[in-house]
Amino acid sequence: MSPVFKFKDANHEARLIIRRAVIAGILATIFVFIVSYRIFHLQVVMHDHYSTLSQSNRVKISPIAPTRGLIFSSDGVLLADNRPSFSLEITPETVKDMDNVLKNLGEIIEIGESNVSSFKARLKQNRRFESIPLMYNLSDEELARVSVDLHKFEGVDIIARLNRYYPLGPMTSHAIGYVGMIDEDELSTLDKSNYIATSHIGKIGAEKAYEDLLHGKVGYQQVEVNVQGRVIRVIDRTPPVPGNNIYLTLNASLQNLAVQALEGKRGAVVAMDPINGGVLAMVSSPGYDPNEFVNGIDSKTYNKYLSSVDIPLLNRALQGKYPPGSTIKPVLGLTALRHGVRLPDDETWCPGWYILKGTSLKKGDWKKQGHGHTNLRKAIAESCDVYFYALANELGINLIYESMSEFGFGKRTNIDIGGETAGLMPSRDWKRKTYNESWYPGETLNIGIGQGAILATPIQLAVATAVIANRGNVLKPRFFDHARAPLSEETIISGEKEVLHSISISEENWERIVDAMHDVIHAPNGTAKRAGVDAKYQFAGKSGTAQVFSLAEDEEYEADKLVKELHDHALFVAFAPVNDPKIVVSVIIENGGGGSANAAPIARLLFDDYFEQIGIPEVTFNDETTDFL
Amino acid sequence: MKQQTFSERLHIDIPLLFGLIILCLFGLLILYSASGQQSAVIYNQVVRMLFAFGLMFLVAQVSPSRLAGVSIWIFLFGVALLIMVLVIGYIGKGAQRWIDLGVIRFQPSELMKLAVPMVLAWYLAEKTLPPSLSQIFLSAVIILIPVGLIVKQPDLGTAILVSIAGFSVLFIAGMNWRYITGLVILGALMIPVSWMFMYEYQRQRVMTFINPEQDPLGAGYHIIQSMIAIGSGGLYGKGWLNGTQSHLEFLPERSTDFIFSVLCEEFGFAGVMVLLGLYLFIIYRGLYISMHAQTTFGKILGASIILTFFVYIFVNIGMVSGQLPVVGIPLPLVSFGGTSMVTLMIGFGVLMGIHTHRRFLSD
């Protein structure tokens, strides 16, 4: 059989194709319905779900850093400001050849190695579209130079931002401290949500102590971002609450005066209100420029500070430990009076030396020919060492330790800005613990004139002197006076006077010591009488001259034979006016020589200026008391 | 003798042209938003559209019988170009899909989307329908030669589309349902085999399709963002130019493969209905033309072109809505890009030619 030959049946084929075309049309329709159902499911049924996802895709919360509060002195001088400063910043994503740009910029202005290296470090961490600071604080000249050529550098911008600035610079460095960039350790302890946009934090001084008040509250803006996280527009904004402005008890005029007085010297001055504990001036010389620390100090400058023999970074007022010398004699005198070891008129014969009974230990007086018959008042006025050797020997170290501790020696004063050391008030326990030795009576003699192991900070001396001035209250020294809300200028919090404890000593005994300290200034035999000449007010003080190294018994102190570092420290503590004290001052000049000659004039300078400002209180000194001198 | 209308003399099908123009305008509207309101993109696209419409008009002047006559040559020419591309690619040590003609770059694999159905329609129309097994076998060879060359490029997406175009001819030509079922089963069996021959990125795409959540920031990211764009559009959309997924650049390839998601986001389900309605209108009109074609060749070719057009739509939407793997197929006449648009418009030109070149028996 021949193979089946199929005739082409045109009609049959047409019907077949049309049938298939109809099937194709039906299939298309069905598929369109399926697709529609799928899209309907996504768009209508699941709409809320995807709407939420879309929203969280595009809306990001972006924090806004609050403006830091300002710091003012009590006399209205701005101590910490926020200044617009110009920084040179580069947005990496718009720069093709970063090394080339840096090289070309370097030809226009000097960028500096450390700036480049810190920039490169941040280049690795930051997102590509976020600008990274290359240089902070452009000078006017740098600003001008870069501005002219800025159009040549795509992605390089000059950005103005608020920078902390301390107008008085080194003058207030140790009191105000400074802010610096937040470091890892700080990051782990602070309130992350409130600091999320903040770059700087108080590192030291008042800036650190009042960080909470100064910082303010972070603001937020809801921003629309694109897929790279770049902000497209702001949807909603909760403005940040600026930090509170802080007013310190610090008196800028006194501070300025103290800085000038210590110019070229190593030392410290603390001035304090003896009634409420407010610190009026606190200077540690030499200072440093806090502005250098704000945006990270370069290592060269930092090393210069670190290697300086003057240790400018040390806050001598709070951390400098000095033998207090004769400045503690009033406190020892009070201790003898309150415990009945001495009556006010008990006299000690001062031949110019003191021999500890039963030993061969002989201690000389600063006045070789001796003070003769000496009672307590004279002993303080003339700073008789022999009187206090004998006194200390009779009091014994236990009683001295107990009483001195009450006056704050060997303990932190709890000053509000912190960062202080406790100094050292030696005791039998201390000696045993530290040296595993028992206490020698000879050591007590040294303590009697503020020498030996005893070490005090200038702030401790100020606080102890304030106790005498206010007759018994150990105050917590503070810088904080009040804080005002940023916009309303309303006082939101005031610093309170804080009495840590009171020392109960009879009225007469206080007056006896005050009188003696008054004699130091105003009596003909007072050691610091030259500091009191022509004063329009009466004040009380005590000088001190602390030995830096020990002399053998028969040696004499000859300043010009010693290198400067071995010269005596000059100390002086004082308060004024005597019967209505408004200000207490402690001064120490390292290797400054005699306290009455070198340190006392500084106190006088501060007193004069302060009373110029506030006026001399009405109460005048009772002449009676000076009669018998 | 029946009077020829004006449009017939121009060889233009008014309803189809109308549908295409509306679709293209709607596409431009979406593209303007998707491109981030770049008028340069719109200008570029309009130029391509005019060029494609011009080509459509030219092709429409060619009668189906002449087309049938030259189809084998076009096919052979296309195969030759594919081989040439591979050789150039081999020499250039890299993937090569293009032939650069200076003014325009030309993708030979794109030509095969039309050449394969044409040659198959020509071949099958001469035979008795439905095609016999041996004819189907020969058709398969005709399909697989270019497909094999395209896979080598490698361009899996186009290879699949060319295969679909060829298969749709066989389907329209009345291929026995038993063979169709067999072919589908064979295709299913091919999946594990083709997996072995896939490149890593191709496997990745398939894995991403199966479970986009497994790598939400990597390969699955595109699909997830696309679904967010679609879903967040809701019933009426976020409004033209207001799509956040697209304008904030969360949506990948928003001007090209993922432009459907932009439509969904900005015009919502209502916009989707409009677009699908337009597509359905064009498909129905195309099928109508095919059914009324005078010659078997015209019938088969016309219907297969429309079928392929529909497959494009279906695959693209399936892809962006997470139902099909991402294979890189643009949304017909809406996505930015010239190559696929030109191919499609030439196809529609063929359709119009089929419809308007009629020999009247009364002559």
Tab-separated table of N, CA and C in Angstrom, chain A residues 401-510:
chain	number	residue	atom	x	y	z
A	401	TYR	N	46.113	64.542	114.716
A	401	TYR	CA	45.494	63.886	113.559
A	401	TYR	C	43.974	64.052	113.590
A	402	GLU	N	43.423	63.804	114.755
A	402	GLU	CA	41.967	63.874	114.918
A	402	GLU	C	41.453	65.282	114.584
A	403	SER	N	42.131	66.280	115.125
A	403	SER	CA	41.672	67.650	114.943
A	403	SER	C	41.912	68.154	113.520
A	404	MET	N	43.097	67.861	113.011
A	404	MET	CA	43.410	68.308	111.660
A	404	MET	C	42.463	67.666	110.650
A	405	SER	N	42.135	66.412	110.886
A	405	SER	CA	41.208	65.730	109.991
A	405	SER	C	39.856	66.423	110.005
A	406	GLU	N	39.458	66.868	111.213
A	406	GLU	CA	38.196	67.590	111.315
A	406	GLU	C	38.195	68.843	110.450
A	407	PHE	N	39.355	69.465	110.358
A	407	PHE	CA	39.483	70.673	109.541
A	407	PHE	C	39.669	70.352	108.056
A	408	GLY	N	39.686	69.083	107.763
A	408	GLY	CA	39.687	68.695	106.352
A	408	GLY	C	41.024	68.264	105.803
A	409	PHE	N	42.065	68.241	106.637
A	409	PHE	CA	43.367	67.828	106.122
A	409	PHE	C	43.378	66.317	105.890
A	410	GLY	N	43.990	65.913	104.789
A	410	GLY	CA	44.075	64.489	104.470
A	410	GLY	C	42.784	63.926	103.901
A	411	LYS	N	41.818	64.814	103.676
A	411	LYS	CA	40.545	64.348	103.098
A	411	LYS	C	40.165	65.227	101.911
A	412	ARG	N	39.471	64.649	100.984
A	412	ARG	CA	39.013	65.452	99.850
A	412	ARG	C	37.982	66.461	100.337
A	413	THR	N	38.006	67.633	99.736
A	413	THR	CA	37.064	68.676	100.158
A	413	THR	C	35.681	68.466	99.550
A	414	ASN	N	35.587	67.511	98.608
A	414	ASN	CA	34.331	67.274	97.871
A	414	ASN	C	33.936	68.437	96.986
A	415	ILE	N	34.908	69.171	96.518
A	415	ILE	CA	34.614	70.275	95.607
A	415	ILE	C	33.819	69.761	94.415
A	416	ASP	N	32.845	70.552	93.994
A	416	ASP	CA	31.871	70.051	93.005
A	416	ASP	C	32.495	69.668	91.668
A	417	ILE	N	33.580	70.316	91.270
A	417	ILE	CA	34.127	69.972	89.955
A	417	ILE	C	35.028	68.740	89.999
A	418	GLY	N	35.274	68.234	91.211
A	418	GLY	CA	36.014	66.974	91.326
A	418	GLY	C	37.463	67.097	90.898
A	419	GLY	N	38.094	65.958	90.768
A	419	GLY	CA	39.466	65.925	90.274
A	419	GLY	C	40.489	66.380	91.283
A	420	GLU	N	40.204	66.215	92.561
A	420	GLU	CA	41.152	66.665	93.586
A	420	GLU	C	41.817	65.454	94.244
A	421	THR	N	42.916	65.732	94.905
A	421	THR	CA	43.564	64.678	95.679
A	421	THR	C	43.351	64.979	97.161
A	422	ALA	N	43.580	63.955	97.963
A	422	ALA	CA	43.252	64.078	99.388
A	422	ALA	C	44.388	64.684	100.196
A	423	GLY	N	45.554	64.804	99.610
A	423	GLY	CA	46.683	65.250	100.426
A	423	GLY	C	47.042	64.137	101.399
A	424	LEU	N	47.706	64.489	102.467
A	424	LEU	CA	48.074	63.448	103.431
A	424	LEU	C	48.126	64.028	104.827
A	425	MET	N	47.348	63.443	105.715
A	425	MET	CA	47.455	63.795	107.127
A	425	MET	C	47.985	62.547	107.824
A	426	PRO	N	49.265	62.573	108.185
A	426	PRO	CA	49.857	61.356	108.732
A	426	PRO	C	49.314	61.015	110.117
A	427	SER	N	49.347	59.741	110.425
A	427	SER	CA	48.905	59.267	111.731
A	427	SER	C	49.731	58.027	112.070
A	428	ARG	N	49.540	57.527	113.271
A	428	ARG	CA	50.249	56.295	113.647
A	428	ARG	C	49.856	55.141	112.719
A	429	ASP	N	48.568	55.062	112.467
A	429	ASP	CA	48.081	53.993	111.578
A	429	ASP	C	48.717	54.086	110.192
A	430	TRP	N	48.732	55.329	109.707
A	430	TRP	CA	49.288	55.551	108.360
A	430	TRP	C	50.742	55.108	108.318
A	431	LYS	N	51.501	55.491	109.355
A	431	LYS	CA	52.931	55.166	109.407
A	431	LYS	C	53.122	53.648	109.416
A	432	ARG	N	52.269	52.995	110.215
A	432	ARG	CA	52.406	51.537	110.321
A	432	ARG	C	52.057	50.889	108.982
A	433	LYS	N	50.985	51.342	108.385
A	433	LYS	CA	50.547	50.747	107.118
A	433	LYS	C	51.552	50.995	106.005
A	434	THR	N	52.068	52.210	105.961
A	434	THR	CA	52.909	52.588	104.824
A	434	THR	C	54.344	52.118	104.990
A	435	TYR	N	54.862	52.310	106.159
A	435	TYR	CA	56.289	51.990	106.344
A	435	TYR	C	56.496	50.810	107.292
A	436	ASN	N	55.400	50.349	107.879
A	436	ASN	CA	55.493	49.290	108.882
A	436	ASN	C	56.449	49.705	110.009
A	437	GLU	N	56.317	50.964	110.383
A	437	GLU	CA	57.160	51.481	111.466
A	437	GLU	C	56.268	52.183	112.466
A	438	SER	N	56.742	52.340	113.677
A	438	SER	CA	55.956	53.093	114.652
A	438	SER	C	56.279	54.587	114.502
A	439	TRP	N	55.428	55.368	115.087
A	439	TRP	CA	55.538	56.821	114.979
A	439	TRP	C	56.621	57.328	115.919
A	440	TYR	N	57.483	58.187	115.450
A	440	TYR	CA	58.524	58.757	116.309
A	440	TYR	C	58.088	60.119	116.798
A	441	PRO	N	58.358	60.423	118.060
A	441	PRO	CA	57.956	61.738	118.612
A	441	PRO	C	58.535	62.888	117.801
A	442	GLY	N	59.731	62.703	117.250
A	442	GLY	CA	60.347	63.759	116.451
A	442	GLY	C	59.492	64.147	115.262
A	443	GLU	N	58.761	63.183	114.742
A	443	GLU	CA	57.891	63.463	113.593
A	443	GLU	C	56.755	64.387	113.990
A	444	THR	N	56.289	64.227	115.232
A	444	THR	CA	55.215	65.090	115.715
A	444	THR	C	55.669	66.538	115.709
A	445	LEU	N	56.963	66.746	116.086
A	445	LEU	CA	57.491	68.115	116.089
A	445	LEU	C	57.389	68.730	114.696
A	446	ASN	N	57.765	67.942	113.679
A	446	ASN	CA	57.690	68.439	112.305
A	446	ASN	C	56.266	68.819	111.926
A	447	ILE	N	55.316	67.946	112.313
A	447	ILE	CA	53.917	68.233	112.005
A	447	ILE	C	53.510	69.561	112.640
A	448	GLY	N	54.086	69.832	113.825
A	448	GLY	CA	53.754	71.062	114.546
A	448	GLY	C	54.023	72.321	113.727
A	449	ILE	N	54.959	72.263	112.808
A	449	ILE	CA	55.202	73.444	111.963
A	449	ILE	C	54.831	73.156	110.504
A	450	GLY	N	53.957	72.139	110.323
A	450	GLY	CA	53.429	71.872	108.971
A	450	GLY	C	54.454	71.283	108.027
A	451	GLN	N	55.422	70.613	108.604
A	451	GLN	CA	56.428	69.952	107.758
A	451	GLN	C	56.312	68.449	107.942
A	452	GLY	N	57.265	67.722	107.403
A	452	GLY	CA	57.225	66.274	107.546
A	452	GLY	C	56.329	65.673	106.497
A	453	ALA	N	55.580	64.645	106.947
A	453	ALA	CA	54.800	63.888	105.965
A	453	ALA	C	53.533	64.616	105.525
A	454	ILE	N	53.132	65.624	106.315
A	454	ILE	CA	51.837	66.266	106.023
A	454	ILE	C	51.877	66.989	104.677
A	455	LEU	N	50.826	66.738	103.879
A	455	LEU	CA	50.708	67.388	102.573
A	455	LEU	C	49.278	67.891	102.418
A	456	ALA	N	49.165	69.125	101.965
A	456	ALA	CA	47.820	69.680	101.792
A	456	ALA	C	47.708	70.314	100.407
A	457	THR	N	46.503	70.364	99.916
A	457	THR	CA	46.262	71.038	98.643
A	457	THR	C	45.809	72.462	98.930
A	458	PRO	N	46.036	73.386	98.006
A	458	PRO	CA	45.590	74.775	98.213
A	458	PRO	C	44.098	74.867	98.538
A	459	ILE	N	43.277	74.009	97.946
A	459	ILE	CA	41.840	74.085	98.239
A	459	ILE	C	41.577	73.662	99.678
A	460	GLN	N	42.355	72.677	100.170
A	460	GLN	CA	42.197	72.264	101.569
A	460	GLN	C	42.567	73.414	102.506
A	461	LEU	N	43.640	74.111	102.168
A	461	LEU	CA	44.053	75.251	103.002
A	461	LEU	C	42.971	76.326	103.007
A	462	ALA	N	42.346	76.555	101.844
A	462	ALA	CA	41.279	77.551	101.762
A	462	ALA	C	40.088	77.134	102.617
A	463	VAL	N	39.733	75.848	102.525
A	463	VAL	CA	38.579	75.354	103.282
A	463	VAL	C	38.872	75.444	104.787
A	464	ALA	N	40.093	75.044	105.192
A	464	ALA	CA	40.454	75.072	106.615
A	464	ALA	C	40.463	76.517	107.132
A	465	THR	N	40.934	77.433	106.301
A	465	THR	CA	40.952	78.835	106.696
A	465	THR	C	39.531	79.391	106.786
A	466	ALA	N	38.687	78.914	105.877
A	466	ALA	CA	37.282	79.329	105.910
A	466	ALA	C	36.604	78.867	107.192
A	467	VAL	N	37.022	77.709	107.718
A	467	VAL	CA	36.435	77.217	108.975
A	467	VAL	C	36.703	78.224	110.088
A	468	ILE	N	37.931	78.761	110.096
A	468	ILE	CA	38.264	79.771	111.102
A	468	ILE	C	37.467	81.054	110.822
A	469	ALA	N	37.401	81.426	109.566
A	469	ALA	CA	36.704	82.654	109.195
A	469	ALA	C	35.234	82.590	109.584
A	470	ASN	N	34.590	81.449	109.330
A	470	ASN	CA	33.150	81.373	109.642
A	470	ASN	C	32.885	80.742	111.009
A	471	ARG	N	33.937	80.508	111.703
A	471	ARG	CA	33.888	79.984	113.073
A	471	ARG	C	33.190	78.624	113.153
A	472	GLY	N	33.700	77.675	112.404
A	472	GLY	CA	33.302	76.301	112.698
A	472	GLY	C	32.673	75.471	111.588
A	473	ASN	N	32.348	76.086	110.457
A	473	ASN	CA	31.681	75.282	109.438
A	473	ASN	C	32.664	74.793	108.363
A	474	VAL	N	32.734	73.469	108.211
A	474	VAL	CA	33.534	72.910	107.128
A	474	VAL	C	32.636	72.871	105.888
A	475	LEU	N	32.978	73.699	104.928
A	475	LEU	CA	32.111	73.863	103.756
A	475	LEU	C	32.567	73.001	102.596
A	476	LYS	N	31.606	72.652	101.808
A	476	LYS	CA	31.949	71.998	100.552
A	476	LYS	C	32.182	73.103	99.521
A	477	PRO	N	33.397	73.206	99.017
A	477	PRO	CA	33.628	74.264	98.042
A	477	PRO	C	32.911	73.969	96.730
A	478	ARG	N	32.436	74.985	96.077
A	478	ARG	CA	31.697	74.754	94.841
A	478	ARG	C	31.893	75.904	93.866
A	479	PHE	N	31.815	75.584	92.622
A	479	PHE	CA	31.870	76.583	91.556
A	479	PHE	C	30.467	76.977	91.112
A	480	PHE	N	29.545	76.082	91.333
A	480	PHE	CA	28.211	76.246	90.762
A	480	PHE	C	27.393	77.251	91.550
A	481	ASP	N	26.904	78.263	90.882
A	481	ASP	CA	26.024	79.198	91.558
A	481	ASP	C	24.577	78.926	91.169
A	482	HIS	N	24.284	79.043	89.892
A	482	HIS	CA	22.945	78.669	89.458
A	482	HIS	C	22.943	78.371	87.963
A	483	ALA	N	21.881	77.746	87.543
A	483	ALA	CA	21.729	77.458	86.112
A	483	ALA	C	20.446	78.099	85.646
A	484	ARG	N	20.500	78.636	84.432
A	484	ARG	CA	19.299	79.260	83.875
A	484	ARG	C	18.864	78.502	82.638
A	485	ALA	N	17.552	78.399	82.507
A	485	ALA	CA	17.009	77.757	81.307
A	485	ALA	C	17.429	78.580	80.096
A	486	PRO	N	17.702	77.909	78.991
A	486	PRO	CA	18.318	78.576	77.846
A	486	PRO	C	17.524	79.753	77.266
A	487	LEU	N	16.217	79.609	77.160
A	487	LEU	CA	15.465	80.661	76.477
A	487	LEU	C	14.795	81.612	77.447
A	488	SER	N	14.180	81.044	78.469
A	488	SER	CA	13.415	81.872	79.387
A	488	SER	C	14.321	82.619	80.363
A	489	GLU	N	15.586	82.225	80.453
A	489	GLU	CA	16.514	82.847	81.395
A	489	GLU	C	16.062	82.641	82.833
A	490	GLU	N	15.155	81.690	83.024
A	490	GLU	CA	14.639	81.426	84.350
A	490	GLU	C	15.657	80.577	85.108
A	491	THR	N	15.876	80.933	86.365
A	491	THR	CA	16.793	80.118	87.167
A	491	THR	C	16.120	78.798	87.492
A	492	ILE	N	16.754	77.718	87.059
A	492	ILE	CA	16.092	76.433	87.281
A	492	ILE	C	16.698	75.684	88.458
A	493	ILE	N	17.939	75.980	88.778
A	493	ILE	CA	18.535	75.293	89.910
A	493	ILE	C	19.619	76.191	90.493
A	494	SER	N	19.644	76.274	91.824
A	494	SER	CA	20.640	77.124	92.472
A	494	SER	C	21.556	76.261	93.322
A	495	GLY	N	22.820	76.633	93.338
A	495	GLY	CA	23.773	75.928	94.180
A	495	GLY	C	23.490	76.233	95.634
A	496	GLU	N	23.468	75.218	96.470
A	496	GLU	CA	23.167	75.420	97.877
A	496	GLU	C	24.461	75.393	98.681
A	497	LYS	N	24.490	76.232	99.676
A	497	LYS	CA	25.584	76.166	100.639
A	497	LYS	C	25.519	74.809	101.314
A	498	GLU	N	26.663	74.150	101.394
A	498	GLU	CA	26.644	72.823	102.003
A	498	GLU	C	27.698	72.743	103.098
A	499	VAL	N	27.220	72.601	104.325
A	499	VAL	CA	28.139	72.457	105.457
A	499	VAL	C	28.367	70.971	105.662
A	500	LEU	N	29.611	70.535	105.434
A	500	LEU	CA	29.887	69.100	105.563
A	500	LEU	C	29.783	68.670	107.025
A	501	HIS	N	30.364	69.463	107.893
A	501	HIS	CA	30.153	69.271	109.331
A	501	HIS	C	30.594	70.537	110.055
A	502	SER	N	30.173	70.644	111.314
A	502	SER	CA	30.574	71.812	112.099
A	502	SER	C	31.515	71.367	113.211
A	503	ILE	N	32.440	72.232	113.504
A	503	ILE	CA	33.372	71.942	114.589
A	503	ILE	C	32.974	72.833	115.753
A	504	SER	N	32.688	72.208	116.868
A	504	SER	CA	32.231	73.065	117.979
A	504	SER	C	33.415	73.432	118.873
A	505	ILE	N	33.708	74.683	118.805
A	505	ILE	CA	34.765	75.277	119.627
A	505	ILE	C	34.162	76.556	120.185
A	506	SER	N	34.526	76.862	121.397
A	506	SER	CA	33.877	78.016	122.035
A	506	SER	C	34.190	79.308	121.290
A	507	GLU	N	33.237	80.218	121.389
A	507	GLU	CA	33.325	81.512	120.741
A	507	GLU	C	34.661	82.208	121.060
A	508	GLU	N	35.042	82.169	122.380
A	508	GLU	CA	36.261	82.863	122.814
A	508	GLU	C	37.473	82.298	122.097
A	509	ASN	N	37.513	80.987	122.006
A	509	ASN	CA	38.680	80.358	121.383
A	509	ASN	C	38.800	80.705	119.915
A	510	TRP	N	37.666	80.749	119.214
A	510	TRP	CA	37.709	81.186	117.809
A	510	TRP	C	38.302	82.578	117.720
